[in-house]
Amino acid sequence: QSALTQPASVSGSPGQSITISCTGTSSDVGGYNYVSWYQQHPGKAPKLMIYEVSKRPSGVSIRFSGSKSGNTASLTISGLQAEDEADYYCTSYATSVVFGGGTKVTVL
Amino acid sequence: VQLVESGGGLVKPGGSLRLSCAASGFPFSNAWMSWVRQAPGKGLEWVGRIKTKTESGTTDYAAPVKGRFTISRDDSKNTLYLQINNLKTEDTAAYYCTTDGGHWGQGTLVTVSS
């Protein structure tokens, strides 16, 4: 199973909104509502930000939201803050598990 | 939820290693568990997962590790294992155990070098 496709980098100014895309196929992203997003700061373990496409775990800021259209899932960060600077990974976990290549978010 | 990995270290190519993940704070026997690795400076790579005993403890593996990696669990000890055989330099990575609920340990580093 091939990795999901994410942009290598996305940047934005504080207060702006950014969107990270995650493209798969009808066998993974498009076929099931089992897409999660993780945030990873340098030297730290990944942290779950979104699961089942658009659900937020307890404690995750409402500035983070997820959606899906066809074979592409998206993570939107609203009101960008300095602490949001990190790597973000999408994953599809239906019949098998596959990660995206990761997106580095830079806050300008 | 707490997940604590151990067993990493420096190993020569061709060697073997068994990683452990001690779990607490949730009903371990009811959870699907996975291993994910991350090579230095690279992205996350799913290694494999194990289902619950009631689902026959079925395992699935990523293609690059199939045949060399074995995932097992001991529900009496709330512990997940990853047996790695015939280690290759490209197996150098931090290895994380994760739950199906999205919890991760802090990882254990495996370095394969002569």
PDB file of C-alpha atoms in Angstrom:
ATOM      1  CA  GLN A   1       0.000   0.000   0.000  1.00  0.00           C
ATOM      2  CA  SER A   2       1.489   3.372  -1.036  1.00  0.00           C
ATOM      3  CA  ALA A   3       1.948   6.238   1.359  1.00  0.00           C
ATOM      4  CA  LEU A   4      -0.666   8.980   1.396  1.00  0.00           C
ATOM      5  CA  THR A   5       0.376  12.208  -0.325  1.00  0.00           C
ATOM      6  CA  GLN A   6       0.862  15.366   1.700  1.00  0.00           C
ATOM      7  CA  PRO A   7       2.546  18.661   0.773  1.00  0.00           C
ATOM      8  CA  ALA A   8       6.055  18.839   2.176  1.00  0.00           C
ATOM      9  CA  SER A   9       5.484  22.210   3.767  1.00  0.00           C
ATOM     10  CA  VAL A  10       2.801  24.778   4.500  1.00  0.00           C
ATOM     11  CA  SER A  11       3.295  28.163   6.110  1.00  0.00           C
ATOM     12  CA  GLY A  12       1.164  30.964   7.442  1.00  0.00           C
ATOM     13  CA  SER A  13       1.260  34.064   9.605  1.00  0.00           C
ATOM     14  CA  PRO A  14      -0.100  34.146  13.138  1.00  0.00           C
ATOM     15  CA  GLY A  15      -3.885  34.382  13.130  1.00  0.00           C
ATOM     16  CA  GLN A  16      -4.254  33.033   9.614  1.00  0.00           C
ATOM     17  CA  SER A  17      -5.825  29.715   8.617  1.00  0.00           C
ATOM     18  CA  ILE A  18      -3.963  26.990   6.778  1.00  0.00           C
ATOM     19  CA  THR A  19      -5.094  23.701   5.270  1.00  0.00           C
ATOM     20  CA  ILE A  20      -3.042  20.548   4.829  1.00  0.00           C
ATOM     21  CA  SER A  21      -4.227  18.018   2.268  1.00  0.00           C
ATOM     22  CA  CYS A  22      -3.836  14.252   2.378  1.00  0.00           C
ATOM     23  CA  THR A  23      -4.562  12.350  -0.815  1.00  0.00           C
ATOM     24  CA  GLY A  24      -5.054   8.625  -1.025  1.00  0.00           C
ATOM     25  CA  THR A  25      -7.230   6.279  -3.025  1.00  0.00           C
ATOM     26  CA  SER A  26     -10.683   4.765  -2.871  1.00  0.00           C
ATOM     27  CA  SER A  27      -9.078   1.827  -1.038  1.00  0.00           C
ATOM     28  CA  ASP A  28      -8.031   3.934   1.929  1.00  0.00           C
ATOM     29  CA  VAL A  29      -8.962   7.613   2.422  1.00  0.00           C
ATOM     30  CA  GLY A  30     -11.872   7.601   0.026  1.00  0.00           C
ATOM     31  CA  GLY A  31     -13.343   4.294   1.064  1.00  0.00           C
ATOM     32  CA  TYR A  32     -13.656   4.687   4.814  1.00  0.00           C
ATOM     33  CA  ASN A  33     -14.090   7.376   7.441  1.00  0.00           C
ATOM     34  CA  TYR A  34     -10.958   6.209   9.226  1.00  0.00           C
ATOM     35  CA  VAL A  35      -8.549   9.096   8.796  1.00  0.00           C
ATOM     36  CA  SER A  36      -6.543  10.569  11.650  1.00  0.00           C
ATOM     37  CA  TRP A  37      -4.154  13.488  11.945  1.00  0.00           C
ATOM     38  CA  TYR A  38      -1.123  13.667  14.238  1.00  0.00           C
ATOM     39  CA  GLN A  39       1.001  16.594  15.349  1.00  0.00           C
ATOM     40  CA  GLN A  40       4.660  15.995  16.164  1.00  0.00           C
ATOM     41  CA  HIS A  41       7.034  18.505  17.701  1.00  0.00           C
ATOM     42  CA  PRO A  42      10.791  17.852  17.385  1.00  0.00           C
ATOM     43  CA  GLY A  43      11.988  15.099  19.687  1.00  0.00           C
ATOM     44  CA  LYS A  44       8.468  14.302  20.857  1.00  0.00           C
ATOM     45  CA  ALA A  45       6.001  11.490  20.228  1.00  0.00           C
ATOM     46  CA  PRO A  46       3.123  12.206  17.852  1.00  0.00           C
ATOM     47  CA  LYS A  47      -0.096  13.550  19.358  1.00  0.00           C
ATOM     48  CA  LEU A  48      -3.556  12.692  18.028  1.00  0.00           C
ATOM     49  CA  MET A  49      -5.360  15.808  16.805  1.00  0.00           C
ATOM     50  CA  ILE A  50      -8.228  14.424  14.702  1.00  0.00           C
ATOM     51  CA  TYR A  51      -9.722  10.937  14.308  1.00  0.00           C
ATOM     52  CA  GLU A  52     -12.444   9.469  12.109  1.00  0.00           C
ATOM     53  CA  VAL A  53     -11.976  12.344   9.646  1.00  0.00           C
ATOM     54  CA  SER A  54     -13.375  15.153  11.774  1.00  0.00           C
ATOM     55  CA  LYS A  55     -13.595  14.180  15.454  1.00  0.00           C
ATOM     56  CA  ARG A  56     -11.442  15.970  18.017  1.00  0.00           C
ATOM     57  CA  PRO A  57     -10.107  14.161  21.083  1.00  0.00           C
ATOM     58  CA  SER A  58     -10.741  15.773  24.423  1.00  0.00           C
ATOM     59  CA  GLY A  59      -8.244  18.550  25.072  1.00  0.00           C
ATOM     60  CA  VAL A  60      -7.466  19.364  21.445  1.00  0.00           C
ATOM     61  CA  SER A  61      -8.115  22.983  20.493  1.00  0.00           C
ATOM     62  CA  ILE A  62     -11.228  23.741  18.426  1.00  0.00           C
ATOM     63  CA  ARG A  63      -8.864  25.584  16.061  1.00  0.00           C
ATOM     64  CA  PHE A  64      -8.101  22.176  14.556  1.00  0.00           C
ATOM     65  CA  SER A  65     -10.702  20.688  12.233  1.00  0.00           C
ATOM     66  CA  GLY A  66     -10.791  17.856   9.725  1.00  0.00           C
ATOM     67  CA  SER A  67     -12.796  17.065   6.630  1.00  0.00           C
ATOM     68  CA  LYS A  68     -12.809  14.783   3.609  1.00  0.00           C
ATOM     69  CA  SER A  69     -13.887  14.991  -0.010  1.00  0.00           C
ATOM     70  CA  GLY A  70     -13.465  11.974  -2.224  1.00  0.00           C
ATOM     71  CA  ASN A  71      -9.975  10.552  -1.835  1.00  0.00           C
ATOM     72  CA  THR A  72      -8.583  13.662  -0.127  1.00  0.00           C
ATOM     73  CA  ALA A  73      -8.725  14.467   3.562  1.00  0.00           C
ATOM     74  CA  SER A  74      -7.825  17.867   4.954  1.00  0.00           C
ATOM     75  CA  LEU A  75      -6.683  19.337   8.246  1.00  0.00           C
ATOM     76  CA  THR A  76      -7.400  23.024   8.824  1.00  0.00           C
ATOM     77  CA  ILE A  77      -5.719  25.044  11.537  1.00  0.00           C
ATOM     78  CA  SER A  78      -7.514  28.300  12.246  1.00  0.00           C
ATOM     79  CA  GLY A  79      -6.035  31.245  14.124  1.00  0.00           C
ATOM     80  CA  LEU A  80      -2.510  29.950  13.588  1.00  0.00           C
ATOM     81  CA  GLN A  81      -0.287  30.223  16.660  1.00  0.00           C
ATOM     82  CA  ALA A  82       3.455  29.865  17.176  1.00  0.00           C
ATOM     83  CA  GLU A  83       2.943  26.597  19.088  1.00  0.00           C
ATOM     84  CA  ASP A  84       1.296  25.068  16.013  1.00  0.00           C
ATOM     85  CA  GLU A  85       4.679  24.955  14.270  1.00  0.00           C
ATOM     86  CA  ALA A  86       5.320  21.220  13.955  1.00  0.00           C
ATOM     87  CA  ASP A  87       5.144  18.271  11.599  1.00  0.00           C
ATOM     88  CA  TYR A  88       1.700  16.907  10.779  1.00  0.00           C
ATOM     89  CA  TYR A  89       0.904  13.411   9.551  1.00  0.00           C
ATOM     90  CA  CYS A  90      -2.304  11.953   8.214  1.00  0.00           C
ATOM     91  CA  THR A  91      -3.077   8.270   8.428  1.00  0.00           C
ATOM     92  CA  SER A  92      -5.718   5.943   7.096  1.00  0.00           C
ATOM     93  CA  TYR A  93      -6.422   2.965   9.313  1.00  0.00           C
ATOM     94  CA  ALA A  94      -9.178   0.932   7.711  1.00  0.00           C
ATOM     95  CA  THR A  95      -8.226  -2.459   6.313  1.00  0.00           C
ATOM     96  CA  SER A  96      -4.561  -1.648   6.787  1.00  0.00           C
ATOM     97  CA  VAL A  97      -2.635   1.328   8.076  1.00  0.00           C
ATOM     98  CA  VAL A  98      -0.761   3.854   5.982  1.00  0.00           C
ATOM     99  CA  PHE A  99       0.741   7.229   6.834  1.00  0.00           C
ATOM    100  CA  GLY A 100       1.254  10.320   4.765  1.00  0.00           C
ATOM    101  CA  GLY A 101       4.770  11.587   4.231  1.00  0.00           C
ATOM    102  CA  GLY A 102       4.273  14.461   6.650  1.00  0.00           C
ATOM    103  CA  THR A 103       3.880  18.222   6.318  1.00  0.00           C
ATOM    104  CA  LYS A 104       6.080  20.752   8.064  1.00  0.00           C
ATOM    105  CA  VAL A 105       4.009  23.720   9.234  1.00  0.00           C
ATOM    106  CA  THR A 106       5.916  26.952   9.676  1.00  0.00           C
ATOM    107  CA  VAL A 107       4.477  29.974  11.452  1.00  0.00           C
ATOM    108  CA  LEU A 108       5.993  33.047   9.833  1.00  0.00           C
TER     109      LEU A 108
ATOM    110  CA  VAL B   1      -3.053   5.803  29.437  1.00  0.00           C
ATOM    111  CA  GLN B   2       0.651   5.068  29.645  1.00  0.00           C
ATOM    112  CA  LEU B   3       2.815   3.195  27.180  1.00  0.00           C
ATOM    113  CA  VAL B   4       6.489   2.586  27.961  1.00  0.00           C
ATOM    114  CA  GLU B   5       8.728   1.040  25.338  1.00  0.00           C
ATOM    115  CA  SER B   6      12.037  -0.642  26.138  1.00  0.00           C
ATOM    116  CA  GLY B   7      14.587  -2.965  24.592  1.00  0.00           C
ATOM    117  CA  GLY B   8      16.185  -0.702  22.012  1.00  0.00           C
ATOM    118  CA  GLY B   9      19.924  -0.334  21.547  1.00  0.00           C
ATOM    119  CA  LEU B  10      22.876  -0.742  19.215  1.00  0.00           C
ATOM    120  CA  VAL B  11      22.850  -3.977  17.212  1.00  0.00           C
ATOM    121  CA  LYS B  12      25.010  -5.302  14.409  1.00  0.00           C
ATOM    122  CA  PRO B  13      23.470  -6.080  11.005  1.00  0.00           C
ATOM    123  CA  GLY B  14      21.992  -9.559  11.002  1.00  0.00           C
ATOM    124  CA  GLY B  15      21.302  -9.452  14.715  1.00  0.00           C
ATOM    125  CA  SER B  16      18.000  -9.721  16.571  1.00  0.00           C
ATOM    126  CA  LEU B  17      16.193  -7.648  19.125  1.00  0.00           C
ATOM    127  CA  ARG B  18      12.972  -7.855  21.105  1.00  0.00           C
ATOM    128  CA  LEU B  19      11.203  -4.628  21.980  1.00  0.00           C
ATOM    129  CA  SER B  20       8.623  -4.427  24.760  1.00  0.00           C
ATOM    130  CA  CYS B  21       5.819  -1.995  25.466  1.00  0.00           C
ATOM    131  CA  ALA B  22       4.347  -1.950  28.984  1.00  0.00           C
ATOM    132  CA  ALA B  23       0.785  -0.620  28.954  1.00  0.00           C
ATOM    133  CA  SER B  24      -1.345   0.745  31.761  1.00  0.00           C
ATOM    134  CA  GLY B  25      -4.418   2.890  32.330  1.00  0.00           C
ATOM    135  CA  PHE B  26      -6.753   1.143  29.909  1.00  0.00           C
ATOM    136  CA  PRO B  27      -8.135  -2.373  29.223  1.00  0.00           C
ATOM    137  CA  PHE B  28      -5.117  -3.666  27.303  1.00  0.00           C
ATOM    138  CA  SER B  29      -6.695  -7.002  26.390  1.00  0.00           C
ATOM    139  CA  ASN B  30      -9.479  -5.192  24.519  1.00  0.00           C
ATOM    140  CA  ALA B  31      -7.169  -2.996  22.448  1.00  0.00           C
ATOM    141  CA  TRP B  32      -5.687  -3.411  18.998  1.00  0.00           C
ATOM    142  CA  MET B  33      -2.048  -2.448  19.321  1.00  0.00           C
ATOM    143  CA  SER B  34       0.416  -1.281  16.692  1.00  0.00           C
ATOM    144  CA  TRP B  35       4.103  -0.555  16.243  1.00  0.00           C
ATOM    145  CA  VAL B  36       5.173   2.488  14.237  1.00  0.00           C
ATOM    146  CA  ARG B  37       8.755   3.488  13.494  1.00  0.00           C
ATOM    147  CA  GLN B  38      10.474   6.689  12.487  1.00  0.00           C
ATOM    148  CA  ALA B  39      13.941   6.747  10.961  1.00  0.00           C
ATOM    149  CA  PRO B  40      16.097   9.733  11.941  1.00  0.00           C
ATOM    150  CA  GLY B  41      14.804  12.845  10.189  1.00  0.00           C
ATOM    151  CA  LYS B  42      12.124  10.881   8.332  1.00  0.00           C
ATOM    152  CA  GLY B  43       8.384  10.394   8.556  1.00  0.00           C
ATOM    153  CA  LEU B  44       6.242   7.863  10.377  1.00  0.00           C
ATOM    154  CA  GLU B  45       6.085   4.318   9.038  1.00  0.00           C
ATOM    155  CA  TRP B  46       3.539   1.777  10.204  1.00  0.00           C
ATOM    156  CA  VAL B  47       5.205  -1.535  11.062  1.00  0.00           C
ATOM    157  CA  GLY B  48       2.286  -3.752  12.011  1.00  0.00           C
ATOM    158  CA  ARG B  49      -0.527  -4.422  14.446  1.00  0.00           C
ATOM    159  CA  ILE B  50      -2.113  -7.147  16.518  1.00  0.00           C
ATOM    160  CA  LYS B  51      -5.796  -7.602  17.219  1.00  0.00           C
ATOM    161  CA  THR B  52      -7.306  -8.850  20.455  1.00  0.00           C
ATOM    162  CA  LYS B  53      -7.274 -12.484  21.590  1.00  0.00           C
ATOM    163  CA  THR B  54     -11.020 -12.657  20.967  1.00  0.00           C
ATOM    164  CA  GLU B  55     -10.187 -11.835  17.364  1.00  0.00           C
ATOM    165  CA  SER B  56      -7.589 -14.589  17.358  1.00  0.00           C
ATOM    166  CA  GLY B  57      -4.751 -12.154  17.961  1.00  0.00           C
ATOM    167  CA  THR B  58      -4.486 -11.707  14.209  1.00  0.00           C
ATOM    168  CA  THR B  59      -1.426  -9.780  13.046  1.00  0.00           C
ATOM    169  CA  ASP B  60      -0.852  -7.585   9.984  1.00  0.00           C
ATOM    170  CA  TYR B  61       2.492  -6.265   8.810  1.00  0.00           C
ATOM    171  CA  ALA B  62       3.781  -3.669   6.403  1.00  0.00           C
ATOM    172  CA  ALA B  63       5.351  -5.190   3.316  1.00  0.00           C
ATOM    173  CA  PRO B  64       8.930  -4.060   4.059  1.00  0.00           C
ATOM    174  CA  VAL B  65       9.043  -5.948   7.375  1.00  0.00           C
ATOM    175  CA  LYS B  66       6.914  -8.995   6.665  1.00  0.00           C
ATOM    176  CA  GLY B  67       8.801 -12.171   7.484  1.00  0.00           C
ATOM    177  CA  ARG B  68      11.402 -10.488   9.725  1.00  0.00           C
ATOM    178  CA  PHE B  69       9.181  -8.786  12.305  1.00  0.00           C
ATOM    179  CA  THR B  70       6.806 -10.548  14.696  1.00  0.00           C
ATOM    180  CA  ILE B  71       4.301  -8.809  16.937  1.00  0.00           C
ATOM    181  CA  SER B  72       2.917 -10.596  19.981  1.00  0.00           C
ATOM    182  CA  ARG B  73       1.116  -9.717  23.184  1.00  0.00           C
ATOM    183  CA  ASP B  74       0.867 -11.001  26.735  1.00  0.00           C
ATOM    184  CA  ASP B  75      -2.431  -9.787  28.128  1.00  0.00           C
ATOM    185  CA  SER B  76      -1.570 -11.180  31.582  1.00  0.00           C
ATOM    186  CA  LYS B  77       1.360  -8.750  31.703  1.00  0.00           C
ATOM    187  CA  ASN B  78      -0.294  -5.916  29.749  1.00  0.00           C
ATOM    188  CA  THR B  79       2.715  -6.017  27.443  1.00  0.00           C
ATOM    189  CA  LEU B  80       3.186  -5.776  23.691  1.00  0.00           C
ATOM    190  CA  TYR B  81       6.267  -7.167  21.964  1.00  0.00           C
ATOM    191  CA  LEU B  82       8.088  -6.687  18.669  1.00  0.00           C
ATOM    192  CA  GLN B  83      10.623  -9.333  17.691  1.00  0.00           C
ATOM    193  CA  ILE B  84      12.970  -8.116  14.974  1.00  0.00           C
ATOM    194  CA  ASN B  85      15.240 -10.613  13.217  1.00  0.00           C
ATOM    195  CA  ASN B  86      17.973 -10.204  10.609  1.00  0.00           C
ATOM    196  CA  LEU B  87      18.293  -6.514  11.382  1.00  0.00           C
ATOM    197  CA  LYS B  88      19.314  -4.215   8.533  1.00  0.00           C
ATOM    198  CA  THR B  89      20.811  -0.739   8.670  1.00  0.00           C
ATOM    199  CA  GLU B  90      17.549   0.629   7.281  1.00  0.00           C
ATOM    200  CA  ASP B  91      15.766  -0.615  10.417  1.00  0.00           C
ATOM    201  CA  THR B  92      17.512   2.136  12.387  1.00  0.00           C
ATOM    202  CA  ALA B  93      14.657   4.153  13.868  1.00  0.00           C
ATOM    203  CA  ALA B  94      12.693   5.115  16.930  1.00  0.00           C
ATOM    204  CA  TYR B  95      10.042   2.472  17.511  1.00  0.00           C
ATOM    205  CA  TYR B  96       6.740   3.508  19.055  1.00  0.00           C
ATOM    206  CA  CYS B  97       3.891   1.381  20.335  1.00  0.00           C
ATOM    207  CA  THR B  98       0.434   2.838  19.842  1.00  0.00           C
ATOM    208  CA  THR B  99      -3.154   2.018  20.767  1.00  0.00           C
ATOM    209  CA  ASP B 100      -6.106   2.015  18.406  1.00  0.00           C
ATOM    210  CA  GLY B 101      -7.295   5.041  20.375  1.00  0.00           C
ATOM    211  CA  GLY B 102      -4.350   7.126  19.234  1.00  0.00           C
ATOM    212  CA  HIS B 103      -2.136   6.966  22.323  1.00  0.00           C
ATOM    213  CA  TRP B 104       1.639   6.682  21.806  1.00  0.00           C
ATOM    214  CA  GLY B 105       4.598   5.810  23.949  1.00  0.00           C
ATOM    215  CA  GLN B 106       7.786   7.876  23.957  1.00  0.00           C
ATOM    216  CA  GLY B 107       9.585   5.375  21.755  1.00  0.00           C
ATOM    217  CA  THR B 108      12.736   3.283  21.979  1.00  0.00           C
ATOM    218  CA  LEU B 109      15.683   3.823  19.649  1.00  0.00           C
ATOM    219  CA  VAL B 110      17.105   0.976  17.605  1.00  0.00           C
ATOM    220  CA  THR B 111      20.437   1.572  15.881  1.00  0.00           C
ATOM    221  CA  VAL B 112      21.763  -1.010  13.457  1.00  0.00           C
ATOM    222  CA  SER B 113      25.423  -0.518  12.671  1.00  0.00           C
ATOM    223  CA  SER B 114      28.610  -2.512  12.416  1.00  0.00           C
TER     224      SER B 114
END
